[in-house]
Short mmCIF file of N, CA and C in Angstrom, two decimals:
data_model
loop_
_atom_site.label_atom_id
_atom_site.label_comp_id
_atom_site.label_asym_id
_atom_site.label_seq_id
_atom_site.Cartn_x
_atom_site.Cartn_y
_atom_site.Cartn_z
N MET A 890 86.56 128.67 84.45
CA MET A 890 86.27 127.28 84.74
C MET A 890 84.91 126.94 84.14
N THR A 891 84.91 125.94 83.34
CA THR A 891 83.66 125.51 82.71
C THR A 891 82.92 124.56 83.65
N PRO A 892 81.64 124.36 83.39
CA PRO A 892 80.90 123.40 84.22
C PRO A 892 81.50 121.99 84.16
N THR A 893 82.06 121.63 83.03
CA THR A 893 82.69 120.31 82.91
C THR A 893 83.90 120.20 83.83
N ASP A 894 84.69 121.26 83.90
CA ASP A 894 85.85 121.27 84.80
C ASP A 894 85.40 121.15 86.26
N PHE A 895 84.36 121.89 86.60
CA PHE A 895 83.85 121.83 87.97
C PHE A 895 83.34 120.44 88.32
N ILE A 896 82.61 119.83 87.41
CA ILE A 896 82.09 118.47 87.64
C ILE A 896 83.23 117.48 87.77
N ASP A 897 84.27 117.66 86.97
CA ASP A 897 85.44 116.77 87.07
C ASP A 897 86.12 116.90 88.42
N LEU A 898 86.30 118.13 88.91
CA LEU A 898 86.91 118.34 90.22
C LEU A 898 86.03 117.76 91.33
N LEU A 899 84.74 117.94 91.22
CA LEU A 899 83.82 117.40 92.21
C LEU A 899 83.84 115.87 92.21
N GLN A 900 83.89 115.29 91.03
CA GLN A 900 83.95 113.82 90.92
C GLN A 900 85.24 113.29 91.55
N GLN A 901 86.33 113.95 91.32
CA GLN A 901 87.60 113.54 91.93
C GLN A 901 87.55 113.65 93.45
N ALA A 902 86.91 114.68 93.97
CA ALA A 902 86.80 114.86 95.41
C ALA A 902 85.95 113.76 96.05
N VAL A 903 84.84 113.43 95.40
CA VAL A 903 83.98 112.36 95.92
C VAL A 903 84.72 111.03 95.87
N TRP A 904 85.40 110.75 94.77
CA TRP A 904 86.14 109.50 94.65
C TRP A 904 87.23 109.40 95.72
N MET A 905 87.93 110.50 95.96
CA MET A 905 89.00 110.50 96.97
C MET A 905 88.43 110.27 98.36
N SER A 906 87.33 110.90 98.68
CA SER A 906 86.75 110.70 100.01
C SER A 906 86.27 109.27 100.19
N LEU A 907 85.71 108.67 99.15
CA LEU A 907 85.30 107.27 99.23
C LEU A 907 86.51 106.35 99.39
N MET A 908 87.57 106.64 98.68
CA MET A 908 88.76 105.81 98.75
C MET A 908 89.42 105.90 100.12
N LEU A 909 89.39 107.07 100.73
CA LEU A 909 90.02 107.24 102.04
C LEU A 909 89.17 106.67 103.17
N ALA A 910 87.86 106.74 103.03
CA ALA A 910 86.98 106.29 104.11
C ALA A 910 86.68 104.80 104.05
N SER A 911 86.74 104.20 102.87
CA SER A 911 86.30 102.82 102.72
C SER A 911 87.09 101.80 103.56
N PRO A 912 88.41 101.89 103.71
CA PRO A 912 89.07 100.89 104.55
C PRO A 912 88.57 100.91 106.00
N LEU A 913 88.37 102.10 106.54
CA LEU A 913 87.89 102.21 107.91
C LEU A 913 86.46 101.69 108.05
N LEU A 914 85.63 102.02 107.08
CA LEU A 914 84.25 101.58 107.13
C LEU A 914 84.13 100.06 106.98
N VAL A 915 84.93 99.49 106.10
CA VAL A 915 84.89 98.04 105.90
C VAL A 915 85.34 97.31 107.15
N VAL A 916 86.40 97.80 107.79
CA VAL A 916 86.89 97.16 109.01
C VAL A 916 85.84 97.27 110.11
N ALA A 917 85.23 98.44 110.27
CA ALA A 917 84.19 98.60 111.29
C ALA A 917 83.00 97.68 111.01
N LEU A 918 82.65 97.53 109.74
CA LEU A 918 81.56 96.63 109.38
C LEU A 918 81.90 95.18 109.71
N LEU A 919 83.09 94.75 109.36
CA LEU A 919 83.49 93.36 109.64
C LEU A 919 83.55 93.07 111.13
N VAL A 920 84.09 94.00 111.90
CA VAL A 920 84.14 93.80 113.35
C VAL A 920 82.74 93.77 113.93
N GLY A 921 81.86 94.64 113.44
CA GLY A 921 80.47 94.64 113.91
C GLY A 921 79.76 93.33 113.62
N VAL A 922 79.99 92.79 112.44
CA VAL A 922 79.37 91.50 112.08
C VAL A 922 79.92 90.37 112.95
N LEU A 923 81.24 90.37 113.14
CA LEU A 923 81.83 89.32 113.99
C LEU A 923 81.32 89.40 115.43
N ILE A 924 81.23 90.59 115.97
CA ILE A 924 80.72 90.75 117.32
C ILE A 924 79.24 90.35 117.39
N SER A 925 78.48 90.68 116.38
CA SER A 925 77.07 90.29 116.35
C SER A 925 76.91 88.77 116.31
N ILE A 926 77.75 88.12 115.53
CA ILE A 926 77.72 86.64 115.49
C ILE A 926 78.09 86.08 116.86
N LEU A 927 79.11 86.66 117.49
CA LEU A 927 79.51 86.22 118.83
C LEU A 927 78.39 86.43 119.84
N GLN A 928 77.70 87.57 119.73
CA GLN A 928 76.58 87.82 120.64
C GLN A 928 75.43 86.85 120.40
N THR A 929 75.21 86.51 119.16
CA THR A 929 74.15 85.56 118.85
C THR A 929 74.48 84.18 119.38
N ILE A 930 75.72 83.78 119.23
CA ILE A 930 76.12 82.45 119.71
C ILE A 930 76.04 82.37 121.23
N THR A 931 76.53 83.40 121.91
CA THR A 931 76.58 83.37 123.38
C THR A 931 75.32 83.93 124.02
N GLN A 932 74.45 84.53 123.27
CA GLN A 932 73.21 85.17 123.74
C GLN A 932 73.49 86.27 124.76
N VAL A 933 74.63 86.92 124.64
CA VAL A 933 74.95 88.08 125.47
C VAL A 933 74.59 89.32 124.66
N GLN A 934 73.62 90.08 125.12
CA GLN A 934 73.17 91.26 124.38
C GLN A 934 73.57 92.52 125.13
N GLU A 935 74.84 92.87 125.03
CA GLU A 935 75.36 94.05 125.69
C GLU A 935 75.72 95.08 124.62
N ALA A 936 75.21 96.30 124.76
CA ALA A 936 75.41 97.33 123.73
C ALA A 936 76.87 97.76 123.61
N THR A 937 77.56 97.85 124.73
CA THR A 937 78.96 98.29 124.67
C THR A 937 79.88 97.24 124.07
N LEU A 938 79.41 96.00 124.02
CA LEU A 938 80.24 94.93 123.46
C LEU A 938 80.48 95.14 121.97
N THR A 939 79.58 95.77 121.26
CA THR A 939 79.81 96.06 119.84
C THR A 939 80.51 97.39 119.65
N PHE A 940 80.25 98.34 120.52
CA PHE A 940 80.75 99.69 120.34
C PHE A 940 82.26 99.80 120.59
N VAL A 941 82.71 99.29 121.71
CA VAL A 941 84.12 99.45 122.11
C VAL A 941 85.08 98.73 121.16
N PRO A 942 84.85 97.45 120.81
CA PRO A 942 85.79 96.82 119.87
C PRO A 942 85.84 97.51 118.51
N LYS A 943 84.70 97.98 118.03
CA LYS A 943 84.71 98.68 116.73
C LYS A 943 85.57 99.93 116.79
N ILE A 944 85.45 100.68 117.86
CA ILE A 944 86.25 101.90 117.99
C ILE A 944 87.73 101.56 118.08
N LEU A 945 88.07 100.57 118.90
CA LEU A 945 89.48 100.22 119.07
C LEU A 945 90.11 99.70 117.78
N VAL A 946 89.40 98.83 117.08
CA VAL A 946 89.94 98.29 115.83
C VAL A 946 90.03 99.38 114.76
N THR A 947 89.02 100.23 114.69
CA THR A 947 89.04 101.32 113.71
C THR A 947 90.19 102.27 113.99
N LEU A 948 90.42 102.60 115.25
CA LEU A 948 91.56 103.45 115.58
C LEU A 948 92.89 102.78 115.24
N GLY A 949 92.97 101.47 115.47
CA GLY A 949 94.19 100.74 115.10
C GLY A 949 94.45 100.77 113.61
N VAL A 950 93.39 100.57 112.84
CA VAL A 950 93.53 100.62 111.38
C VAL A 950 93.87 102.03 110.93
N LEU A 951 93.29 103.03 111.57
CA LEU A 951 93.60 104.42 111.23
C LEU A 951 95.07 104.72 111.48
N VAL A 952 95.60 104.26 112.59
CA VAL A 952 97.02 104.47 112.89
C VAL A 952 97.89 103.71 111.88
N PHE A 953 97.50 102.48 111.57
CA PHE A 953 98.27 101.66 110.63
C PHE A 953 98.27 102.25 109.22
N LEU A 954 97.11 102.77 108.79
CA LEU A 954 96.99 103.30 107.43
C LEU A 954 97.28 104.79 107.31
N SER A 955 97.58 105.45 108.40
CA SER A 955 97.76 106.91 108.34
C SER A 955 98.85 107.35 107.37
N PRO A 956 99.98 106.67 107.22
CA PRO A 956 100.94 107.13 106.20
C PRO A 956 100.35 107.10 104.79
N TRP A 957 99.62 106.05 104.48
CA TRP A 957 98.99 105.94 103.15
C TRP A 957 97.91 107.00 102.98
N LEU A 958 97.10 107.21 104.01
CA LEU A 958 96.04 108.20 103.94
C LEU A 958 96.60 109.60 103.73
N VAL A 959 97.67 109.92 104.44
CA VAL A 959 98.29 111.25 104.30
C VAL A 959 98.91 111.39 102.91
N ALA A 960 99.57 110.35 102.44
CA ALA A 960 100.20 110.41 101.10
C ALA A 960 99.15 110.61 100.02
N GLN A 961 98.03 109.89 100.12
CA GLN A 961 96.97 110.05 99.14
C GLN A 961 96.37 111.45 99.18
N THR A 962 96.19 111.98 100.38
CA THR A 962 95.61 113.31 100.53
C THR A 962 96.54 114.38 99.97
N VAL A 963 97.83 114.26 100.26
CA VAL A 963 98.80 115.24 99.75
C VAL A 963 98.87 115.17 98.23
N ASP A 964 98.90 113.96 97.68
CA ASP A 964 98.94 113.80 96.22
C ASP A 964 97.70 114.39 95.57
N TYR A 965 96.54 114.13 96.15
CA TYR A 965 95.29 114.67 95.60
C TYR A 965 95.30 116.20 95.67
N THR A 966 95.76 116.75 96.77
CA THR A 966 95.77 118.21 96.93
C THR A 966 96.72 118.85 95.92
N GLN A 967 97.89 118.26 95.73
CA GLN A 967 98.83 118.81 94.76
C GLN A 967 98.25 118.77 93.35
N LYS A 968 97.63 117.64 92.98
CA LYS A 968 97.04 117.54 91.65
C LYS A 968 95.90 118.53 91.47
N THR A 969 95.11 118.72 92.51
CA THR A 969 93.99 119.65 92.42
C THR A 969 94.49 121.08 92.23
N PHE A 970 95.50 121.48 92.99
CA PHE A 970 96.05 122.82 92.83
C PHE A 970 96.68 123.01 91.45
N GLU A 971 97.35 121.97 90.95
CA GLU A 971 97.92 122.06 89.60
C GLU A 971 96.81 122.22 88.56
N GLN A 972 95.71 121.49 88.72
CA GLN A 972 94.59 121.63 87.80
C GLN A 972 93.98 123.01 87.87
N LEU A 973 93.85 123.56 89.08
CA LEU A 973 93.28 124.89 89.23
C LEU A 973 94.17 125.96 88.58
N VAL A 974 95.48 125.82 88.75
CA VAL A 974 96.41 126.77 88.12
C VAL A 974 96.31 126.65 86.59
N TRP A 975 96.26 125.42 86.09
CA TRP A 975 96.14 125.22 84.64
C TRP A 975 94.83 125.82 84.11
N MET A 976 93.75 125.62 84.85
CA MET A 976 92.46 126.19 84.42
C MET A 976 92.48 127.70 84.43
N ALA A 977 93.14 128.28 85.42
CA ALA A 977 93.22 129.73 85.50
C ALA A 977 94.06 130.30 84.37
N GLN A 978 95.13 129.61 83.98
CA GLN A 978 96.00 130.08 82.91
C GLN A 978 95.35 129.93 81.54
N ASN A 979 94.51 128.91 81.37
CA ASN A 979 93.87 128.66 80.09
C ASN A 979 92.45 129.22 80.03
N LYS A 980 92.19 130.20 80.81
CA LYS A 980 90.85 130.78 80.90
C LYS A 980 90.48 131.51 79.67
#
């Protein structure tokens, strides 16, 4: 395995982790902003008011997107193993 191959595999891993995490992070960010706006309008400053809805919505999105997340992970793993076998054979 050359350094270029290693960097390519590492780049693919980082890209995959960003792609899998970004929907959950974006949803949590949007819910946090909406709750913050609601708190500002109503002047209710309760810490759990931001925490609980973010967790519930994020879990809902995780359940909703889990088939896609699993499919992407399986596809990435298969491609990575195929690349590793190819690299080992062409050593």
